[in-house]
CSV table of C-alpha atoms and ligand atoms in Angstrom, one decimal:
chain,number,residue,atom,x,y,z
A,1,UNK,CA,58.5,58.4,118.0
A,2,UNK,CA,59.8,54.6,118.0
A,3,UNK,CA,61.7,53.7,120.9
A,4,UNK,CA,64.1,51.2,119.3
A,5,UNK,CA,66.2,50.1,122.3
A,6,UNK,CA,66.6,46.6,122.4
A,7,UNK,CA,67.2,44.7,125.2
A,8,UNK,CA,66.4,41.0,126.8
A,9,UNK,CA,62.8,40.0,128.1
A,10,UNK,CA,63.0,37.4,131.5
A,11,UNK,CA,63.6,34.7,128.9
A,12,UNK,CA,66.5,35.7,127.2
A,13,UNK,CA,64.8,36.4,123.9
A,14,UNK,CA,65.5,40.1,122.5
A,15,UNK,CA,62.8,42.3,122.0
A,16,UNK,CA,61.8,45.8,121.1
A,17,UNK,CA,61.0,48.8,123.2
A,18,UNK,CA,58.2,51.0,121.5
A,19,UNK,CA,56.1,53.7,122.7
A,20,UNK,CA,52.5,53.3,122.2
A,21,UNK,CA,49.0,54.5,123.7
A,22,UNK,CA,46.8,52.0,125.4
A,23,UNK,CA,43.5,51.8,127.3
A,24,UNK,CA,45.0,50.0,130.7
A,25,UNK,CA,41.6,48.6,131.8
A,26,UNK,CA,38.1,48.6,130.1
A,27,UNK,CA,36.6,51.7,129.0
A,28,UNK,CA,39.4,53.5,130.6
A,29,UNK,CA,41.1,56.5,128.6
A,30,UNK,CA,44.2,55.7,126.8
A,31,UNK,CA,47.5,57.0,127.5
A,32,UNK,CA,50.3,57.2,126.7
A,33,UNK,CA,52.8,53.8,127.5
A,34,UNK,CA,55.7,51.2,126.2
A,35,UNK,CA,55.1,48.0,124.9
A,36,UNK,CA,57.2,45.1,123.6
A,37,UNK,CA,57.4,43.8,120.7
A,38,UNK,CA,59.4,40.9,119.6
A,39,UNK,CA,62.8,41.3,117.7
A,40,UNK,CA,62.7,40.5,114.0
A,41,UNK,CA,62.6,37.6,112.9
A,42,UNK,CA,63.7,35.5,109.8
A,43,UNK,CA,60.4,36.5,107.7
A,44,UNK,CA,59.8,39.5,109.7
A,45,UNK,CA,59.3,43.4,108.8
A,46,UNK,CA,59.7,46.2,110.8
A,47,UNK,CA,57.1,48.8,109.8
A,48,UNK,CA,57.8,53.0,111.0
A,49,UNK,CA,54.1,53.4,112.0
A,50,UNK,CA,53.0,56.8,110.2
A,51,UNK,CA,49.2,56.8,110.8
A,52,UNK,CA,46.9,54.9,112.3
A,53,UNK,CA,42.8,54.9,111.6
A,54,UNK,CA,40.3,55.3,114.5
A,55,UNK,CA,37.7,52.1,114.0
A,56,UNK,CA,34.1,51.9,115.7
A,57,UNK,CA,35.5,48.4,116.3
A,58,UNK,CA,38.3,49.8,118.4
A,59,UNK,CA,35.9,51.4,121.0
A,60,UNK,CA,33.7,48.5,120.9
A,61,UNK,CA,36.8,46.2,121.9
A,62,UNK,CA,38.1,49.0,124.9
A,63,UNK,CA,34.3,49.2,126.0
A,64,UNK,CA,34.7,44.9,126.1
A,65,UNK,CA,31.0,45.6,123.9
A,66,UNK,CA,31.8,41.8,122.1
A,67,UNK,CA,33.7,39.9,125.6
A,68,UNK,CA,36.0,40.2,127.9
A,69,UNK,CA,39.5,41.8,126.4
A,70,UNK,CA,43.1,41.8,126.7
A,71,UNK,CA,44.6,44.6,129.2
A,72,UNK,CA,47.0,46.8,128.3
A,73,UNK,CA,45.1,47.1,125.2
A,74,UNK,CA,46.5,49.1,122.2
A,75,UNK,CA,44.2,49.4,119.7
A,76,UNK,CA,44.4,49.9,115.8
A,77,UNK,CA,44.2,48.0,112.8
A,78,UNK,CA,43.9,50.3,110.1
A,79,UNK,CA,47.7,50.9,109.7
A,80,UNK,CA,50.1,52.8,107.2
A,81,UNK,CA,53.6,53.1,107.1
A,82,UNK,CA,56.9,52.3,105.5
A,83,UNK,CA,59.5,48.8,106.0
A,84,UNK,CA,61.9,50.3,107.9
A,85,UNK,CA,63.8,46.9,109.1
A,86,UNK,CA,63.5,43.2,107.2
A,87,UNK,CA,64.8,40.1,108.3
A,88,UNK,CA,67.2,37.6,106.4
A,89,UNK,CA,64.0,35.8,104.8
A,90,UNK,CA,62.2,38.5,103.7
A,91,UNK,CA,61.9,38.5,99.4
A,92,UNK,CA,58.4,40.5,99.6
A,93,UNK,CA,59.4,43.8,100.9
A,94,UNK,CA,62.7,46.2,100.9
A,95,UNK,CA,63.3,48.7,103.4
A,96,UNK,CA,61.3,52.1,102.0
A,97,UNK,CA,58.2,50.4,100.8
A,98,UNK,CA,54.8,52.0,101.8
A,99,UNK,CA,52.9,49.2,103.5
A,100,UNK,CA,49.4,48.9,105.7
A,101,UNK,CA,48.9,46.0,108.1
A,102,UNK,CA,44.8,45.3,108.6
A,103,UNK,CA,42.9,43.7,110.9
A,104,UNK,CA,44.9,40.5,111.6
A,105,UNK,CA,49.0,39.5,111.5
A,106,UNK,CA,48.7,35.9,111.5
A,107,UNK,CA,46.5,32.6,110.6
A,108,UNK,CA,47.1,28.8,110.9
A,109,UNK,CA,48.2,28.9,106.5
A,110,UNK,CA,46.8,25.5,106.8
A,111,UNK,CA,43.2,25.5,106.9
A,112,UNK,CA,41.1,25.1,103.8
A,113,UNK,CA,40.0,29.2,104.3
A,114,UNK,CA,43.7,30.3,104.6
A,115,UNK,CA,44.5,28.3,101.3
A,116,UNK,CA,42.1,30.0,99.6
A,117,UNK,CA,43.0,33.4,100.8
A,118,UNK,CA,40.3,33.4,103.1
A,119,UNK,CA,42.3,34.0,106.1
A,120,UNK,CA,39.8,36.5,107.8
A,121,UNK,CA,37.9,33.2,108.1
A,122,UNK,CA,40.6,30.9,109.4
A,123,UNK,CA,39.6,28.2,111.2
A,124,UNK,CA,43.0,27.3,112.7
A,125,UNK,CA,41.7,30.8,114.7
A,126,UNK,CA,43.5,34.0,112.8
A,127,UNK,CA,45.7,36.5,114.7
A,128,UNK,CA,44.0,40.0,115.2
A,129,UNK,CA,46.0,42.8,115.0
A,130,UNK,CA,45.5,43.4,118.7
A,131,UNK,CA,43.0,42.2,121.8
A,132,UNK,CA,44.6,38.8,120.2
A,133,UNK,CA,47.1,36.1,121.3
A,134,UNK,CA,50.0,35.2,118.7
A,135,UNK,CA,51.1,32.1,117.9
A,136,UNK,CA,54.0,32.8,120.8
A,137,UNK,CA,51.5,33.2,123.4
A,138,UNK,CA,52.0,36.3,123.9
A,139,UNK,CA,49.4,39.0,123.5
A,140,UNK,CA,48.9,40.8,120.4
A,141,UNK,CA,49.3,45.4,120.2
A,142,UNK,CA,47.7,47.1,117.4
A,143,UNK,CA,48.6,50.1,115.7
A,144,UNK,CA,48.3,53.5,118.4
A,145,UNK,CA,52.2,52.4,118.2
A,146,UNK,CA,55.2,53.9,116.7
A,147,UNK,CA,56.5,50.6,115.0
A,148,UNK,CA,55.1,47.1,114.2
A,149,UNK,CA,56.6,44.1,113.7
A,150,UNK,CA,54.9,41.7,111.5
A,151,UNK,CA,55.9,38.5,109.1
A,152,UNK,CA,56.1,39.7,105.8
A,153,UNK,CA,52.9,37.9,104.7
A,154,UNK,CA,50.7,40.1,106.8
A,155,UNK,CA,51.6,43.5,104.7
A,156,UNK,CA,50.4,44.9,102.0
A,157,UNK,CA,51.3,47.0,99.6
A,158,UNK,CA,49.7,50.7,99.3
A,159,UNK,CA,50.1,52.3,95.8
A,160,UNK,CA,51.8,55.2,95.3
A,161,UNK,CA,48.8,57.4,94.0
A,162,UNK,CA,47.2,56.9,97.3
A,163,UNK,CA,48.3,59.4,100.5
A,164,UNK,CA,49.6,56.9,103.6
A,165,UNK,CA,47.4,58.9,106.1
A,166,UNK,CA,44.3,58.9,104.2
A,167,UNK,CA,44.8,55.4,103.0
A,168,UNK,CA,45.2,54.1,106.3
A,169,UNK,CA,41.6,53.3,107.0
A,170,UNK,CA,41.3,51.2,104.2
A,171,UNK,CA,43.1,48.6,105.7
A,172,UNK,CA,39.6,48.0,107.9
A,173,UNK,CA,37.2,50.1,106.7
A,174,UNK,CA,38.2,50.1,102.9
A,175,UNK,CA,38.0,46.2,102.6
A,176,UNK,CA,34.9,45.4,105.0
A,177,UNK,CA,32.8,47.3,102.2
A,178,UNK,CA,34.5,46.0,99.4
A,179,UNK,CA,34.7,42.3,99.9
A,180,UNK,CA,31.2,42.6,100.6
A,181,UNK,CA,30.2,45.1,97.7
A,182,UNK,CA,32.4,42.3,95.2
A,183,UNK,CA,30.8,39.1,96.4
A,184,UNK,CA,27.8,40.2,96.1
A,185,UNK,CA,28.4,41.8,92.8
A,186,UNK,CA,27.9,45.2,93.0
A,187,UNK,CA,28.4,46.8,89.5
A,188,UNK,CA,26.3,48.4,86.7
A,189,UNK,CA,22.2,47.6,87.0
A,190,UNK,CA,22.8,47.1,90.4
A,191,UNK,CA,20.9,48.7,93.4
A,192,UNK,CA,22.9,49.2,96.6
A,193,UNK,CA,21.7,51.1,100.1
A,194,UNK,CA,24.6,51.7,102.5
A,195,UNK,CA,23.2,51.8,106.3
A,196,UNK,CA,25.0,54.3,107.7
A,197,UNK,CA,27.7,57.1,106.5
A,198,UNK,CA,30.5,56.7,109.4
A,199,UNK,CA,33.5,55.6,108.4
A,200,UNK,CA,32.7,51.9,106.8
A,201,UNK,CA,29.5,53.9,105.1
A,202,UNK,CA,31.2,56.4,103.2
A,203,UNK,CA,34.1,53.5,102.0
A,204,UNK,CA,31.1,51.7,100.6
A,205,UNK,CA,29.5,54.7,98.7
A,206,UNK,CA,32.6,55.6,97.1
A,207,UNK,CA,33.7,51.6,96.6
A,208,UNK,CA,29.7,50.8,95.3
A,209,UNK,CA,29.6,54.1,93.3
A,210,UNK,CA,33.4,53.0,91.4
A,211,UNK,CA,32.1,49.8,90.6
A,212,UNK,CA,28.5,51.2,88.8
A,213,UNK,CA,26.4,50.3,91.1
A,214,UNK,CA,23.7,52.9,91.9
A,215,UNK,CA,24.1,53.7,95.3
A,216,UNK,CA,21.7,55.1,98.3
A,217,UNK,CA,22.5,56.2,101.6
A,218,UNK,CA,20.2,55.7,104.5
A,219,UNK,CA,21.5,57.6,107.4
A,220,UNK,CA,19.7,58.6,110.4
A,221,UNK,CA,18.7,62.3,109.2
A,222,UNK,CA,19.5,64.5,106.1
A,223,UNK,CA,22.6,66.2,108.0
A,224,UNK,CA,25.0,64.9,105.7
A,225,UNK,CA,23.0,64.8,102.5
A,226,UNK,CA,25.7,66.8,100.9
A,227,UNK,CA,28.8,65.3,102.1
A,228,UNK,CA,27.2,61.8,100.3
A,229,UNK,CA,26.0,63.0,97.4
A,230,UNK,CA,29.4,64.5,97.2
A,231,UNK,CA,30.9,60.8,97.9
A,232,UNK,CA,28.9,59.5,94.5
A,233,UNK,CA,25.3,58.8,96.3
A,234,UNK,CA,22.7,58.8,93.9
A,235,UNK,CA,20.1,59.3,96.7
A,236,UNK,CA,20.4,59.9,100.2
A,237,UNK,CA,17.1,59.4,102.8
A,238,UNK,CA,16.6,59.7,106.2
A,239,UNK,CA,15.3,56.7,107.9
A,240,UNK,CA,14.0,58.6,111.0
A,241,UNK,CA,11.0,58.9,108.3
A,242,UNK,CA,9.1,56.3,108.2
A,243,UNK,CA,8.0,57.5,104.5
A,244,UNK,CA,11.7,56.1,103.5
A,245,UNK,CA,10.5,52.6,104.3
A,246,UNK,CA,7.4,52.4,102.2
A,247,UNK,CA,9.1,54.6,99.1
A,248,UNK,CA,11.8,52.3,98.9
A,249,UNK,CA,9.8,48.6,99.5
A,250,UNK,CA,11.2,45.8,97.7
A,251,UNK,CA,13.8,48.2,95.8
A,252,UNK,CA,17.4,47.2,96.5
A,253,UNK,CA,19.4,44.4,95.4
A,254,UNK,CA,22.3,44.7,98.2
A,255,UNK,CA,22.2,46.5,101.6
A,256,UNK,CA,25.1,46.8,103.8
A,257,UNK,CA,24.3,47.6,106.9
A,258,UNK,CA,27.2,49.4,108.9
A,259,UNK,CA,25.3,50.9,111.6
A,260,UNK,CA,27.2,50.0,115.3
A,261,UNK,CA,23.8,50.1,117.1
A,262,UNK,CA,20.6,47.7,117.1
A,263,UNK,CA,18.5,48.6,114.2
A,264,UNK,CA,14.9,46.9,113.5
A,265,UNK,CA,16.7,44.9,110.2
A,266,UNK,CA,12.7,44.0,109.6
A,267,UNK,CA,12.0,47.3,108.3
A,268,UNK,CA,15.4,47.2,105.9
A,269,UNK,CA,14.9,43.6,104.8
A,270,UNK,CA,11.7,45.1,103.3
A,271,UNK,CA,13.8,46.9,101.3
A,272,UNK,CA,15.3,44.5,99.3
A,273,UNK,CA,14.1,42.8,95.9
A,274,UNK,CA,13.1,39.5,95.5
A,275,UNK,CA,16.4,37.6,96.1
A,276,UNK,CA,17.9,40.4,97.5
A,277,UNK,CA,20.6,40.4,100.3
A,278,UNK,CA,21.3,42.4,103.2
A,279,UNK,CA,24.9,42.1,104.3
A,280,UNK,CA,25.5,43.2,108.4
A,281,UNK,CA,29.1,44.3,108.8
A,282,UNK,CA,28.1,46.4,111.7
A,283,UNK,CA,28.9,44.8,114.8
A,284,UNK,CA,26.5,45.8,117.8
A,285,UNK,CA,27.0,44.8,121.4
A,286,UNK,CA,23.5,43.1,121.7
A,287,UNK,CA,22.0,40.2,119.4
A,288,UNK,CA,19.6,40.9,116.2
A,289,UNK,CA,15.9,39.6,116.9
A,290,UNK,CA,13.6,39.6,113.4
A,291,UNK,CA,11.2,37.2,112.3
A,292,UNK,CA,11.3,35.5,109.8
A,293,UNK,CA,8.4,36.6,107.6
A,294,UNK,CA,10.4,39.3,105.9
A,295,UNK,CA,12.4,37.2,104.3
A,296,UNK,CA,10.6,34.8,103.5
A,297,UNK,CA,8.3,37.1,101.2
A,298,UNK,CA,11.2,37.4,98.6
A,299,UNK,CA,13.2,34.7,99.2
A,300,UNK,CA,15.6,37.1,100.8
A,301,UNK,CA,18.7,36.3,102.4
A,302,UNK,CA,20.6,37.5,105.6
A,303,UNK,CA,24.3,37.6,105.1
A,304,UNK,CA,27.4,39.0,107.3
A,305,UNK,CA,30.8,39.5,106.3
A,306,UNK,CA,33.6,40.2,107.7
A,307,UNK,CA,36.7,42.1,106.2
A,308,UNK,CA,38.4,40.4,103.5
A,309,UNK,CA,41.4,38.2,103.4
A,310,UNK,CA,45.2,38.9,102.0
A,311,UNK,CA,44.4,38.8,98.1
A,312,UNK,CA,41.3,40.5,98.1
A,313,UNK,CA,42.5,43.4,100.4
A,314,UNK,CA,45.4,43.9,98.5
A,315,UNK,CA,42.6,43.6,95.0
A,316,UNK,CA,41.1,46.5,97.3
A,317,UNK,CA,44.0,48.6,97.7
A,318,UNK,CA,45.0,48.3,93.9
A,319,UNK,CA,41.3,49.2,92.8
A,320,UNK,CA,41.4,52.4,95.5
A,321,UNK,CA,45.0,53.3,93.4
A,322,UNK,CA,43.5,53.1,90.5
A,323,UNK,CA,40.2,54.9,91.0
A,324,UNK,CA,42.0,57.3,93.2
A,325,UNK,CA,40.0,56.4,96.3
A,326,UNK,CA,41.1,57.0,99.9
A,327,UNK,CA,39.3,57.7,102.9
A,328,UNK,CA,37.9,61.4,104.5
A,329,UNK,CA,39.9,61.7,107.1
A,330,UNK,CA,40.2,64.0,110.4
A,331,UNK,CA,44.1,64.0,111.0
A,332,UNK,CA,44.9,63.9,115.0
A,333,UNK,CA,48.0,64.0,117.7
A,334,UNK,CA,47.9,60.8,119.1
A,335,UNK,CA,47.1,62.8,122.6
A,336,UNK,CA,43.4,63.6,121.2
A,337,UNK,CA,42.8,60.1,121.0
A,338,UNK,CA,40.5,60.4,123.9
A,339,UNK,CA,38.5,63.3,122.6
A,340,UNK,CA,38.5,61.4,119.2
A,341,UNK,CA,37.0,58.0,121.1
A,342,UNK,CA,34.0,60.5,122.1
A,343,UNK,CA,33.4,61.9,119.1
A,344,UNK,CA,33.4,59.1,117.1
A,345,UNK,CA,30.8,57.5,120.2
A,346,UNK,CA,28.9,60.1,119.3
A,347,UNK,CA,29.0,60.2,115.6
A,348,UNK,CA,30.7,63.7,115.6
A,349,UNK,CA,33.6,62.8,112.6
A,350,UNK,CA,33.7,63.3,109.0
A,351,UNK,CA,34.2,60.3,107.9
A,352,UNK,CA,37.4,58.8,109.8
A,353,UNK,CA,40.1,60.0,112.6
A,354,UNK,CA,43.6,59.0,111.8
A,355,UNK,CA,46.2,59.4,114.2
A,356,UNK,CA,49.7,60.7,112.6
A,357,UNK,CA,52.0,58.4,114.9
A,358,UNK,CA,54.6,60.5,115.0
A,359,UNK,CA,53.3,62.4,117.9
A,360,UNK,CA,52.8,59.2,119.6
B,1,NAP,P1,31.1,54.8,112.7
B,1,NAP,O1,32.1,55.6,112.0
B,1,NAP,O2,30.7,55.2,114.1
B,1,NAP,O3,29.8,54.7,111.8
B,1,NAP,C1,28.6,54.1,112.2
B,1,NAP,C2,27.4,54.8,111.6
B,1,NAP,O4,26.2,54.1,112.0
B,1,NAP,C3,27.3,56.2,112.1
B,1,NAP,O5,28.0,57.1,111.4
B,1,NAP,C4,25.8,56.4,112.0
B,1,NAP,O6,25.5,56.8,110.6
B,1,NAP,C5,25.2,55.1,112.2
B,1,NAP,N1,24.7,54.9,113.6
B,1,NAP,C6,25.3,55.1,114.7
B,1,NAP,N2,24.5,54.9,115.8
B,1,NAP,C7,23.3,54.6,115.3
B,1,NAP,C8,22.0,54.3,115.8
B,1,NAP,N3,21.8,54.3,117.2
B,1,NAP,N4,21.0,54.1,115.0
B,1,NAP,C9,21.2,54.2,113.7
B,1,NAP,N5,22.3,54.4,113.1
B,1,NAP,C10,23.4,54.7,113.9
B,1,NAP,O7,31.6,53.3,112.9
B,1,NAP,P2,32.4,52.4,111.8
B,1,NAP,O8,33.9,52.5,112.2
B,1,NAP,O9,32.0,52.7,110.5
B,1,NAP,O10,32.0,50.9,112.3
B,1,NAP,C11,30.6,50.5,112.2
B,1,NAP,C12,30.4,49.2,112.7
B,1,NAP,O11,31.0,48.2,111.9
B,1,NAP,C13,30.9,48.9,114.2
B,1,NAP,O12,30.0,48.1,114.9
B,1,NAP,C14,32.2,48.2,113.9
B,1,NAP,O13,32.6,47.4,115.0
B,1,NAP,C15,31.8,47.3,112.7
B,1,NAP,N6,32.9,46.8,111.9
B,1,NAP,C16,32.7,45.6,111.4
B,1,NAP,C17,33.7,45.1,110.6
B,1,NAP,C18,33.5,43.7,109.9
B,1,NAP,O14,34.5,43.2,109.4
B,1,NAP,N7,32.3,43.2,109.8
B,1,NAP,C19,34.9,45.8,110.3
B,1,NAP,C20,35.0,47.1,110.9
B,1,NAP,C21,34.0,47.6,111.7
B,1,NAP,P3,24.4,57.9,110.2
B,1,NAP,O15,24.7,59.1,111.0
B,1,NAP,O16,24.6,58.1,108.8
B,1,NAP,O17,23.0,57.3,110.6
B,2,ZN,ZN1,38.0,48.0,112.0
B,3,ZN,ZN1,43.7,29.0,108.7
């Protein structure tokens, strides 16, 4: 439950008492802790944590899989939960509103990326939501926490049709596949493989499948054939068979790949059409090696992406009311976050864990 005490840090500035789990050195098991948080500020929100997505990207950061990290760290940045505080500034929000807080709670709002809305790509150097510095120096806790404080450009709203705890995820997970899935226009005609039914896959089935596209999983066996059919597949193979490679040669206009592993892109960039494009949003520990032969043949293209910015995740979050998507969750007591963090390692969860933060 939030700890609300407030009190005064060494420099006289108030701040906020929350309770919080956190990995207190690399790849070590999280438990259970207090961190600070600043006191609310003039455009600043106070947001009652209620749940709080599980992200491959949060056990790549504990593991240090992409550089050396921040310690304490408290992960999470798939957020949802409701404006329990504003300060005198804020017009956006009122106290009630069901908000989600993503994958960053900050950017320079200067740079040619943030005016645009890009601010995933800010080149001022964006705030993530944690394993980050803020623009007060001082480090950055994501959401295994019972409150947040955030400036009220940061939130965003979550529609009423959609339930806070399964709608969490799509604060990372949701808008990694979509921004993607609408740059490259997904929609009716289209052909689109998703690489990998964890929890950014099945987002993009279900996001790829709303916008018309015909979709194809290609997961490592047939074990969840149903469970993606289910999601709005249209065909689901296994790419442990090497028959999957040569059936579907030169076949898909878009591939997002979401796999969190090394993969031999070679094969899947055989896969696409002539002008085709695969998109990596899966982040492995070790660089990609392919030459450059299959892309040449096809005048294919190589593309990465990473989340979306404030307008388009909000776009996202509208579209997932309106369609009545959300994510397939596994609801957890902040105390199995552990156990979670090894199943997810070993690909044992259908499709996301989300941690209901009021046991934290
Ligand atoms: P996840 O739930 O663990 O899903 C990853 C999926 O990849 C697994 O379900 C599995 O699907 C497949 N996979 C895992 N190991 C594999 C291997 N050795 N070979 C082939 N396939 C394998 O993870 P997630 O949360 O969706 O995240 C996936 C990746 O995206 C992570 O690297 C994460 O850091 C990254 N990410 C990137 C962004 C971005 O903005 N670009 C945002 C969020 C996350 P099958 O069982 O179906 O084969
Ligand atoms: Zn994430
Ligand atoms: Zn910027």
């Amino acid at each position: 439950m939030a700890n609300e005490t407030n009190e005064n840090n060494t420099t006289g500035t108030a701040t906020r008492t929350v309770a919080a789990y956190a990995a207190p050195r690399p790849d070590a098991p999280l438990e259970k802790t207090t961190i600070t948080r600043r006191a609310v500020g003039e455009h600043d929100i106070v947001i009652d944590i209620k749940y709080s997505g599980i992200c491959h990207s949060d056990l790549h950061q504990v593991g240090e899989d992409w550089g050396t990290g921040i310690f304490p760290m408290v992960p999470g940045h798939e957020i949802a939960g409701v404006v329990s505080e504003i300060g005198p500034g804020v017009t956006r929000w009122k106290v009630g509103d069901r908000v989600g807080v993503g994958c960053f709670v900050d950017s320079c709002r200067e740079c040619d990326n943030c005016q645009a809305g890009l601010q995933q790509y800010c080149t001022g150097g964006a705030v993530f939501t944690y394993n980050g510095t803020g623009r007060d120096g001082l480090p950055t806790y994501g959401g295994y926490s019972a409150e947040l404080v955030v400036d009220e450009a940061y939130a965003l709203g979550i529609p009423d049709s959609l339930p806070l705890d399964a709608a969490a995820p799509l604060l990372c997970a949701g808008i990694t596949l979509y921004s993607p899935l609408a740059h490259w226009g997904a929609g009716p005609g289209k052909k689109v493989a998703i690489v990998g039914l964890g929890g950014l896959g099945h987002m993009g089935v279900k996001l790829a499948h709303a916008m018309g596209a015909e979709v194809t999983v290609l997961s490592q066996s047939l074990r969840k054939r149903e469970d993606g059919l289910g999601l709005g597949a249209d065909d689901y193979r296994a790419t442990s068979d090497p028959a999957t490679f040569t059936d579907l040669a030169g076949r898909f206009d878009l591939i997002v790949n979401t796999v969190s592993a090394d993969l031999d892109l070679s094969a899947y960039i055989g896969l696409l059409r002539t002008d085709g494009t695969l998109v990596q949003v899966g982040m492995p520990e070790k660089p990609v090696t392919l030459h450059p032969f299959p892309l040449a043949i096809g005048r294919r293209s190589l593309a990465g992406s990473m989340i979306g910015g404030l307008p388009e995740t909000q776009e996202m979050l509208d579209f997932c009311g309106e369609h009545g998507i959300a994510a397939e969750i596994e609801l957890i007591r902040a105390d199995q976050v552990n156990e979670a963090f090894r199943r997810l390692a070993d690909g044992d969860v259908r499709f996301r864990f989300v941690i209901d933060a009021s046991t934290i």
